[in-house]
Short mmCIF file of C-alpha atoms (C1' of nucleotides) in Angstrom, two decimals:
data_model
loop_
_atom_site.label_atom_id
_atom_site.label_comp_id
_atom_site.label_asym_id
_atom_site.label_seq_id
_atom_site.Cartn_x
_atom_site.Cartn_y
_atom_site.Cartn_z
CA UNK A 9 18.89 107.10 105.29
CA UNK A 10 17.28 109.94 103.53
CA UNK A 11 13.53 109.68 103.88
CA UNK A 12 13.00 111.79 100.79
CA UNK A 13 14.73 109.35 98.44
CA UNK A 14 11.45 108.49 96.80
CA UNK A 15 10.88 112.12 95.89
CA UNK A 16 14.46 112.53 94.76
CA UNK A 17 14.04 109.54 92.46
CA UNK A 18 10.97 111.14 90.93
CA UNK A 19 12.76 114.46 90.50
CA UNK A 20 15.69 112.82 88.75
CA UNK A 21 13.37 110.67 86.67
CA UNK A 22 11.62 113.81 85.47
CA UNK A 23 14.98 115.25 84.53
CA UNK A 24 16.13 112.20 82.60
CA UNK A 25 12.82 111.23 81.03
CA UNK A 26 12.29 114.77 79.79
CA UNK A 27 15.68 114.79 78.11
CA UNK A 28 16.09 111.26 76.78
CA UNK A 29 12.58 109.87 77.00
CA UNK A 30 11.33 106.88 78.94
CA UNK A 31 12.99 104.30 76.69
CA UNK A 32 16.23 106.27 76.54
CA UNK A 33 16.64 106.40 80.31
CA UNK A 34 18.16 103.59 82.35
CA UNK A 35 17.88 102.90 86.03
CA UNK A 36 21.61 102.55 86.58
CA UNK A 37 22.28 106.14 85.52
CA UNK A 38 19.27 107.39 87.40
CA UNK A 39 20.46 105.72 90.58
CA UNK A 40 24.05 106.84 90.07
CA UNK A 41 23.04 110.47 89.71
CA UNK A 42 21.40 110.14 93.13
CA UNK A 43 24.55 108.64 94.63
CA UNK A 44 23.15 105.16 95.04
CA UNK A 45 23.20 101.86 93.24
CA UNK A 46 20.35 100.68 91.06
CA UNK A 47 19.00 98.02 93.40
CA UNK A 48 18.44 100.81 95.90
CA UNK A 49 15.89 102.33 93.55
CA UNK A 50 13.87 99.13 93.72
CA UNK A 51 13.38 99.64 97.45
CA UNK A 52 11.12 102.54 96.53
CA UNK A 53 9.62 101.50 93.21
CA UNK A 54 8.82 98.02 91.98
CA UNK A 55 9.77 98.77 88.39
CA UNK A 56 10.78 101.42 85.91
CA UNK A 57 7.21 101.65 84.74
CA UNK A 58 6.03 102.30 88.27
CA UNK A 59 8.36 105.30 88.41
CA UNK A 60 6.80 106.50 85.18
CA UNK A 61 3.29 106.06 86.54
CA UNK A 62 4.09 107.79 89.80
CA UNK A 63 5.60 110.68 87.86
CA UNK A 64 2.50 111.02 85.74
CA UNK A 65 0.30 110.82 88.83
CA UNK A 66 2.29 113.67 90.30
CA UNK A 67 2.04 115.74 87.15
CA UNK A 68 -1.69 115.20 86.82
CA UNK A 69 -2.22 116.03 90.49
CA UNK A 70 -0.10 119.16 90.16
CA UNK A 71 -2.03 120.30 87.13
CA UNK A 72 -5.41 119.71 88.74
CA UNK A 73 -4.28 121.44 91.90
CA UNK A 74 -3.02 124.55 90.15
CA UNK A 75 -5.23 124.89 87.10
CA UNK A 76 -8.01 122.38 87.60
CA UNK A 77 -10.74 124.26 89.39
CA UNK A 78 -12.47 127.58 88.62
CA UNK A 79 -11.09 129.11 91.79
CA UNK A 80 -7.64 129.10 90.23
CA UNK A 81 -8.71 131.29 87.34
CA UNK A 82 -6.64 134.46 87.12
CA UNK A 83 -8.24 137.80 87.96
CA UNK A 84 -9.73 139.72 85.07
CA UNK A 85 -7.36 142.59 84.19
CA UNK A 86 -8.58 146.16 84.58
CA UNK A 87 -6.98 147.45 81.42
CA UNK A 88 -5.57 146.22 78.12
CA UNK A 89 -2.10 146.87 79.51
CA UNK A 90 -3.06 144.71 82.48
CA UNK A 91 -3.67 141.82 80.13
CA UNK A 92 -0.23 142.26 78.59
CA UNK A 93 1.38 142.42 82.03
CA UNK A 94 -0.45 139.35 83.29
CA UNK A 95 0.45 137.41 80.17
CA UNK A 96 4.09 138.30 80.42
CA UNK A 97 4.24 137.30 84.06
CA UNK A 98 2.80 133.93 83.13
CA UNK A 99 5.12 133.44 80.16
CA UNK A 100 8.15 134.49 82.12
CA UNK A 101 7.33 132.11 84.91
CA UNK A 102 6.48 129.14 82.75
CA UNK A 103 9.63 129.26 80.61
CA UNK A 104 11.94 129.80 83.59
CA UNK A 105 10.60 127.33 86.11
CA UNK A 106 12.76 124.29 85.41
CA UNK A 107 10.29 121.76 86.68
CA UNK A 108 7.51 123.11 84.47
CA UNK A 109 9.84 123.19 81.48
CA UNK A 110 10.77 119.56 82.06
CA UNK A 111 7.13 118.62 82.48
CA UNK A 112 6.28 120.13 79.11
CA UNK A 113 9.21 118.40 77.43
CA UNK A 114 8.22 115.08 78.95
CA UNK A 115 4.63 115.41 77.76
CA UNK A 116 5.86 116.45 74.34
CA UNK A 117 8.15 113.45 74.05
CA UNK A 118 5.81 110.81 75.40
CA UNK A 119 2.44 112.01 74.12
CA UNK A 120 2.29 109.40 71.35
CA UNK A 121 3.19 106.44 73.53
CA UNK A 122 1.18 106.94 76.72
CA UNK A 123 -2.54 107.61 76.91
CA UNK A 124 -2.40 109.70 80.05
CA UNK A 125 0.48 111.78 78.75
CA UNK A 126 -1.53 112.35 75.60
CA UNK A 127 -4.56 113.59 77.53
CA UNK A 128 -2.51 115.80 79.82
CA UNK A 129 -0.63 117.24 76.85
CA UNK A 130 -3.86 118.38 75.22
CA UNK A 131 -5.05 119.96 78.46
CA UNK A 132 -1.68 121.50 79.21
CA UNK A 133 -0.95 122.83 75.73
CA UNK A 134 -4.38 123.65 74.38
CA UNK A 135 -7.70 123.31 76.14
CA UNK A 136 -6.57 124.40 79.60
CA UNK A 137 -5.12 127.65 78.31
CA UNK A 138 -8.11 128.30 76.10
CA UNK A 139 -10.58 127.79 78.94
CA UNK A 140 -8.58 130.04 81.21
CA UNK A 141 -8.50 132.91 78.75
CA UNK A 142 -12.08 132.39 77.71
CA UNK A 143 -12.91 133.42 81.24
CA UNK A 144 -10.45 136.33 81.15
CA UNK A 145 -11.73 137.69 77.85
CA UNK A 146 -15.33 137.19 78.80
CA UNK A 147 -14.70 139.29 81.88
CA UNK A 148 -12.85 141.95 79.89
CA UNK A 149 -15.74 142.21 77.47
CA UNK A 150 -18.11 142.69 80.39
CA UNK A 151 -15.89 145.50 81.60
CA UNK A 152 -15.89 147.08 78.16
CA UNK A 153 -12.16 146.51 77.69
CA UNK A 154 -12.53 144.27 74.66
CA UNK A 155 -14.78 144.44 71.67
CA UNK A 156 -17.71 142.02 71.91
CA UNK A 157 -16.78 138.78 70.18
CA UNK A 158 -16.72 135.05 70.81
CA UNK A 159 -14.51 134.85 73.91
CA UNK A 160 -13.56 131.21 73.28
CA UNK A 161 -12.39 132.03 69.77
CA UNK A 162 -10.39 134.98 71.02
CA UNK A 163 -8.89 132.84 73.76
CA UNK A 164 -7.80 130.28 71.21
CA UNK A 165 -6.41 132.97 68.90
CA UNK A 166 -4.53 134.49 71.83
CA UNK A 167 -3.11 131.47 73.62
CA UNK A 168 -2.06 129.33 70.65
CA UNK A 169 0.62 131.73 69.38
CA UNK A 170 1.94 132.27 72.88
CA UNK A 171 1.98 128.54 73.44
CA UNK A 172 3.98 128.14 70.24
CA UNK A 173 6.57 130.57 71.56
CA UNK A 174 6.76 128.71 74.86
CA UNK A 175 7.45 125.51 72.94
CA UNK A 176 10.15 127.37 71.03
CA UNK A 177 11.81 128.29 74.33
CA UNK A 178 11.72 124.65 75.40
CA UNK A 179 13.27 123.58 72.11
CA UNK A 180 15.84 126.35 71.75
CA UNK A 181 16.48 127.95 75.14
CA UNK A 182 18.98 130.38 73.66
CA UNK A 183 16.07 132.05 71.85
CA UNK A 184 14.15 132.63 75.08
CA UNK A 185 14.69 136.39 75.20
CA UNK A 186 13.64 136.86 71.58
CA UNK A 187 10.61 134.63 72.07
CA UNK A 188 9.51 136.56 75.14
CA UNK A 189 9.88 139.81 73.25
CA UNK A 190 7.79 138.40 70.43
CA UNK A 191 5.15 137.24 72.91
CA UNK A 192 4.89 140.74 74.27
CA UNK A 193 4.69 142.24 70.79
CA UNK A 194 1.97 139.77 69.91
CA UNK A 195 0.06 140.52 73.08
CA UNK A 196 0.10 144.25 72.34
CA UNK A 197 -0.94 143.63 68.78
CA UNK A 198 -3.80 141.54 70.07
CA UNK A 199 -5.15 144.20 72.42
CA UNK A 200 -4.79 146.80 69.68
CA UNK A 201 -6.78 144.59 67.33
CA UNK A 202 -9.52 143.50 69.69
CA UNK A 203 -9.55 146.40 72.15
CA UNK A 204 -12.80 148.34 72.43
CA UNK A 205 -12.52 151.65 70.58
CA UNK B 16 16.68 90.80 45.73
CA UNK B 17 14.66 93.90 46.06
CA UNK B 18 16.77 96.88 45.07
CA UNK B 19 14.52 99.19 47.05
CA UNK B 20 15.23 97.56 50.39
CA UNK B 21 17.19 100.59 51.50
CA UNK B 22 14.17 102.82 50.93
CA UNK B 23 11.86 100.33 52.58
CA UNK B 24 14.10 100.31 55.62
CA UNK B 25 13.89 104.09 55.80
CA UNK B 26 10.10 104.02 55.40
CA UNK B 27 9.72 101.50 58.19
CA UNK B 28 12.21 103.36 60.36
CA UNK B 29 10.13 106.50 59.97
CA UNK B 30 7.08 104.54 61.05
CA UNK B 31 8.72 103.05 64.11
CA UNK B 32 10.80 106.02 65.18
CA UNK B 33 7.76 108.29 64.95
CA UNK B 34 5.76 106.01 67.21
CA UNK B 35 8.29 104.74 69.75
CA UNK B 36 11.20 107.10 69.30
CA UNK B 37 14.77 106.32 68.32
CA UNK B 38 15.68 104.68 71.62
CA UNK B 39 12.41 102.78 71.77
CA UNK B 40 12.91 101.16 68.37
CA UNK B 41 14.99 98.04 67.83
CA UNK B 42 16.52 96.69 64.67
CA UNK B 43 15.08 93.21 65.09
CA UNK B 44 11.50 94.45 64.91
CA UNK B 45 12.33 96.81 62.10
CA UNK B 46 13.86 94.03 60.05
CA UNK B 47 11.05 91.59 60.90
CA UNK B 48 8.39 94.00 59.72
CA UNK B 49 10.20 94.06 56.37
CA UNK B 50 10.27 90.29 56.23
CA UNK B 51 13.98 89.93 56.72
CA UNK B 52 16.34 89.18 59.54
CA UNK B 53 18.20 91.86 61.41
CA UNK B 54 21.63 91.23 59.96
CA UNK B 55 20.15 91.94 56.56
CA UNK B 56 19.58 95.53 57.59
CA UNK B 57 23.32 95.94 58.11
CA UNK B 58 23.91 95.24 54.43
CA UNK B 59 22.35 98.64 53.76
CA UNK B 60 23.23 100.67 56.83
CA UNK B 61 26.31 100.43 58.98
CA UNK B 62 24.45 101.17 62.20
CA UNK B 63 21.17 102.22 63.74
CA UNK B 64 22.45 105.76 63.98
CA UNK B 65 23.19 105.80 60.27
CA UNK B 66 19.57 104.93 59.60
CA UNK B 67 18.59 107.85 61.77
CA UNK B 68 20.95 110.19 59.95
CA UNK B 69 19.78 109.05 56.53
CA UNK B 70 16.19 109.56 57.61
CA UNK B 71 16.93 113.08 58.77
CA UNK B 72 18.82 113.81 55.54
CA UNK B 73 15.75 112.71 53.62
CA UNK B 74 13.42 114.83 55.72
CA UNK B 75 15.60 117.90 55.41
CA UNK B 76 15.93 117.41 51.66
CA UNK B 77 12.17 116.95 51.32
CA UNK B 78 11.48 120.10 53.27
CA UNK B 79 13.94 122.20 51.30
CA UNK B 80 12.59 120.81 48.06
CA UNK B 81 8.96 121.55 48.83
CA UNK B 82 9.08 124.64 51.05
CA UNK B 83 12.65 125.84 50.87
CA UNK B 84 12.73 128.30 48.00
CA UNK B 85 10.58 131.34 47.17
CA UNK B 86 9.29 129.65 44.02
CA UNK B 87 7.31 127.25 46.19
CA UNK B 88 5.34 130.02 47.85
CA UNK B 89 1.60 129.56 47.38
CA UNK B 90 -0.31 131.93 45.11
CA UNK B 91 -1.86 134.96 46.77
CA UNK B 92 -5.61 134.37 47.09
CA UNK B 93 -7.98 136.66 45.23
CA UNK B 94 -10.53 136.89 48.00
CA UNK B 95 -10.86 136.39 51.73
CA UNK B 96 -12.76 133.20 50.99
CA UNK B 97 -9.85 132.14 48.81
CA UNK B 98 -7.59 132.33 51.84
CA UNK B 99 -9.94 130.12 53.81
CA UNK B 100 -10.10 127.62 50.96
CA UNK B 101 -6.34 127.52 50.48
CA UNK B 102 -5.79 127.10 54.21
CA UNK B 103 -8.25 124.25 54.44
CA UNK B 104 -6.69 122.46 51.49
CA UNK B 105 -3.32 122.69 53.22
CA UNK B 106 -4.65 121.56 56.59
CA UNK B 107 -6.57 118.71 55.09
CA UNK B 108 -3.55 117.49 53.18
CA UNK B 109 -1.07 117.82 56.01
CA UNK B 110 -3.15 115.92 58.58
CA UNK B 111 -4.08 113.13 56.18
CA UNK B 112 -0.77 112.43 54.45
CA UNK B 113 0.63 109.65 56.60
CA UNK B 114 4.25 110.33 55.81
CA UNK B 115 3.95 113.98 56.76
CA UNK B 116 2.13 113.07 59.96
CA UNK B 117 4.90 110.66 60.89
CA UNK B 118 7.53 113.25 60.06
CA UNK B 119 5.93 115.73 62.42
CA UNK B 120 5.64 113.13 65.17
CA UNK B 121 9.26 112.16 64.74
CA UNK B 122 10.44 115.77 64.95
CA UNK B 123 8.24 116.30 67.97
CA UNK B 124 9.64 113.28 69.77
CA UNK B 125 13.31 113.78 68.98
CA UNK B 126 13.62 117.57 69.00
CA UNK B 127 15.31 117.65 72.42
CA UNK B 128 17.86 114.95 71.65
CA UNK B 129 19.08 115.76 68.14
CA UNK B 130 20.35 119.12 66.92
CA UNK B 131 19.16 118.72 63.36
CA UNK B 132 15.73 117.53 64.43
CA UNK B 133 15.54 120.56 66.68
CA UNK B 134 16.35 122.95 63.84
CA UNK B 135 13.96 121.29 61.43
CA UNK B 136 11.20 121.28 64.03
CA UNK B 137 11.44 125.04 64.43
CA UNK B 138 11.35 125.55 60.66
CA UNK B 139 8.58 123.03 60.17
CA UNK B 140 6.36 124.13 63.04
CA UNK B 141 7.01 127.85 63.25
CA UNK B 142 9.27 129.93 61.06
CA UNK B 143 8.54 128.20 57.76
CA UNK B 144 4.80 128.67 58.11
CA UNK B 145 5.20 132.23 59.27
CA UNK B 146 7.42 133.15 56.33
CA UNK B 147 5.03 131.53 53.90
CA UNK B 148 2.01 133.44 55.17
CA UNK B 149 3.94 136.65 55.54
CA UNK B 150 4.22 136.56 51.78
CA UNK B 151 0.55 135.62 51.39
CA UNK B 152 -0.73 138.38 53.66
CA UNK B 153 1.64 140.93 52.19
CA UNK B 154 0.19 140.14 48.78
CA UNK B 155 -3.38 140.29 50.06
CA UNK B 156 -2.74 143.69 51.59
CA UNK B 157 -1.39 144.89 48.25
CA UNK B 158 -4.60 143.67 46.64
CA UNK B 159 -6.67 145.49 49.24
CA UNK B 160 -8.04 142.25 50.64
CA UNK B 161 -6.62 142.73 54.11
CA UNK B 162 -6.33 145.75 56.31
CA UNK B 163 -2.80 147.24 56.31
CA UNK B 164 -0.87 145.78 59.20
CA UNK B 165 2.43 144.05 59.93
CA UNK B 166 2.21 141.00 57.64
CA UNK B 167 4.72 139.00 59.67
CA UNK B 168 2.71 139.55 62.85
CA UNK B 169 -0.48 138.55 61.10
CA UNK B 170 1.19 135.47 59.66
CA UNK B 171 2.31 134.44 63.12
CA UNK B 172 -1.13 135.12 64.58
CA UNK B 173 -2.71 133.09 61.78
CA UNK B 174 -0.41 130.08 61.50
CA UNK B 175 0.27 129.38 65.18
CA UNK B 176 -3.34 128.47 66.07
CA UNK B 177 -3.67 126.34 62.96
CA UNK B 178 -0.38 124.67 63.76
CA UNK B 179 -1.69 123.92 67.25
CA UNK B 180 -4.72 122.19 65.74
CA UNK B 181 -2.51 120.15 63.43
CA UNK B 182 -0.53 119.00 66.45
CA UNK B 183 -3.80 118.09 68.11
CA UNK B 184 -4.68 115.88 65.13
CA UNK B 185 -1.30 114.16 65.40
CA UNK B 186 -1.84 113.56 69.11
CA UNK B 187 -5.52 112.59 69.02
CA UNK B 188 -6.46 111.49 65.51
CA UNK B 189 -10.05 110.82 66.55
CA UNK B 190 -10.45 114.58 67.00
CA UNK B 191 -9.36 115.32 63.45
CA UNK B 192 -12.78 116.31 62.16
CA UNK B 193 -13.44 118.63 65.06
CA UNK B 194 -10.00 120.16 64.74
CA UNK B 195 -10.47 120.80 61.03
CA UNK B 196 -13.82 122.41 61.71
CA UNK B 197 -12.20 124.62 64.32
CA UNK B 198 -9.45 125.54 61.91
CA UNK B 199 -12.01 126.67 59.38
CA UNK B 200 -13.94 128.63 61.99
CA UNK B 201 -10.72 130.28 63.08
CA UNK B 202 -9.78 131.10 59.51
CA UNK B 203 -13.12 132.79 58.91
CA UNK B 204 -12.87 134.66 62.15
CA UNK B 205 -9.44 135.85 61.08
CA UNK B 206 -10.55 137.22 57.73
CA UNK B 207 -13.52 138.89 59.41
CA UNK B 208 -11.21 140.52 61.91
CA UNK B 209 -8.46 141.62 59.54
CA UNK B 210 -10.38 141.91 56.29
CA UNK B 211 -10.42 145.34 54.66
CA UNK B 212 -13.78 147.02 55.24
"C1'" DT C 28 19.25 95.45 125.08
"C1'" DT C 29 17.01 93.65 121.71
"C1'" DG C 30 14.17 93.15 117.89
"C1'" DA C 31 12.04 94.81 113.88
"C1'" DC C 32 12.08 97.42 109.99
"C1'" DA C 33 13.40 100.61 106.34
"C1'" DA C 34 17.28 101.83 103.31
"C1'" DG C 35 21.10 100.63 100.77
"C1'" DT C 36 24.76 97.27 98.79
"C1'" DG C 37 26.91 94.11 95.51
"C1'" DA C 38 26.72 89.99 93.15
"C1'" DC C 39 24.01 87.73 89.95
"C1'" DC C 40 20.10 86.51 86.74
"C1'" DT C 41 17.94 86.52 82.19
"C1'" DA C 42 16.61 88.94 78.19
"C1'" DT C 43 17.60 91.82 74.73
"C1'" DC C 44 20.26 95.25 72.58
"C1'" DG C 45 23.33 96.66 68.48
"C1'" DT C 46 26.71 94.54 65.81
"C1'" DT C 47 29.81 91.09 63.37
"C1'" DC C 48 30.92 87.33 60.50
"C1'" DA C 49 31.28 83.17 57.85
"C1'" DC C 50 28.37 81.48 54.65
"C1'" DT C 51 24.73 80.93 50.73
"C1'" DA C 52 21.76 82.10 46.95
"C1'" DT C 53 21.06 84.98 43.08
"C1'" DA C 54 21.78 87.67 39.21
"C1'" DA C 55 24.44 90.33 36.35
"C1'" DT C 56 29.20 90.81 33.98
"C1'" DG C 57 33.54 89.60 31.62
"C1'" DC D 11 31.07 79.52 31.51
"C1'" DA D 12 33.50 81.36 35.28
"C1'" DT D 13 33.46 85.21 38.16
"C1'" DT D 14 32.22 88.66 41.06
"C1'" DA D 15 29.35 91.73 43.50
"C1'" DT D 16 24.88 92.06 45.95
"C1'" DA D 17 21.41 90.75 49.19
"C1'" DG D 18 20.19 87.90 52.60
"C1'" DT D 19 20.86 84.11 56.44
"C1'" DG D 20 21.76 82.29 61.04
"C1'" DA D 21 24.67 81.76 64.72
"C1'" DA D 22 27.34 84.14 67.81
"C1'" DC D 23 29.47 88.30 70.08
"C1'" DG D 24 30.04 91.59 74.05
"C1'" DA D 25 27.52 95.10 76.29
"C1'" DT D 26 23.88 96.55 78.75
"C1'" DA D 27 19.13 96.54 80.02
"C1'" DG D 28 15.59 95.69 83.91
"C1'" DG D 29 15.07 93.07 87.86
"C1'" DT D 30 16.09 89.78 92.10
"C1'" DC D 31 18.09 88.44 96.32
"C1'" DA D 32 20.84 87.52 100.37
"C1'" DC D 33 23.07 90.46 103.21
"C1'" DT D 34 24.56 94.75 105.97
"C1'" DT D 35 23.68 98.98 108.15
"C1'" DG D 36 21.40 102.45 110.81
"C1'" DT D 37 17.19 103.94 113.62
"C1'" DC D 38 13.86 103.74 116.66
"C1'" DA D 39 10.39 101.58 119.61
"C1'" DA D 40 9.37 98.20 123.20
#
DNA sequence: TTGACAAGTGACCTATCGTTCACTATAATG
DNA sequence: CATTATAGTGAACGATAGGTCACTTGTCAA
């Protein structure tokens, strides 16, 4: 009946794959948790692997849509404190949005097995963030808010520690509050270190 | 015949688990790659899960033995360039030692499924490194080689980006050279930024 | 009203999983 | 030399995996 079954399958697949991995997930359970029997799943996807591919397609499309083009770059903050605030908004969102958390876990788990997961993981965890903050820091230097320096290096030095804390939240959710506090402390330390005097 | 079969099983299990995950590995293949038949494996381990547990025991013991106690802390460098050199020796070793690479991949893959893997991952990827370099930076500040600052914060700011590059090498080995070069550039940038003037 | 189609069911298929067991070869021990 | 434990074999086990298929149901258009 439900026309959105296909999407519900993908949503549940994300849930299960991100917890138990592709190999550790079986179609019976997936179907059962949607209130249908496994053969019903095959009305929407030809195979388990096709579910996996569709899920990756969705994740890649989502990433490109939200972070792929220059028009999605965040605004350049007007003050050092603005950078801290923007960062904390991003961190807070990314560790609390369940779908994004599951996406990260899935990429983390499957990065060694699947080529596309591998590529998306690097973009998602490293290069994407660095590029984004290269733009931010470049703009802040132009505004005289940051000491002149290599913006790409600063972006890497800034985003990698925060990314590490985000991964910590994924791994040990009970440490989320402490990790967020540490992210804020780090962000302030960063602006103190690199802020224009 | 071979008395070391038990260890060979563990070595092969590390190889396979780190590539395909626990659920994605089967005992038949594992046994075959050792040149024996699957029932032979059960002469040494009661179950697949026992192999997993023994492997984790080994990894935990190895970690505690090599990084667990204060006596294993690295010497405090005598110059900023000494810090760069020490860092690069560590990075070079850790991305080229196959067993350590596989250990990291295994922890990465299984961190969401197994409690002990989760705990070891946090130590291995985050807190262990931070503690180690907190000591290093504290010593360098005492020697007047680094500007006075919170050594724990500096250790976090230093190790997290390097850790991110190590993960990149695990994920995309063909980028190893570039990642190592970036690690060195980052290290130099760090000492320039925090070095005592 | 009817016909076509999409969505879901339940029984069944084959392959493979982890695991067991009776058995054999070997090598050390009394 | 007889014995006994160890390491390994090969066939078989039940369970479960992914996948198929004939069939039913509900919906909507002609």
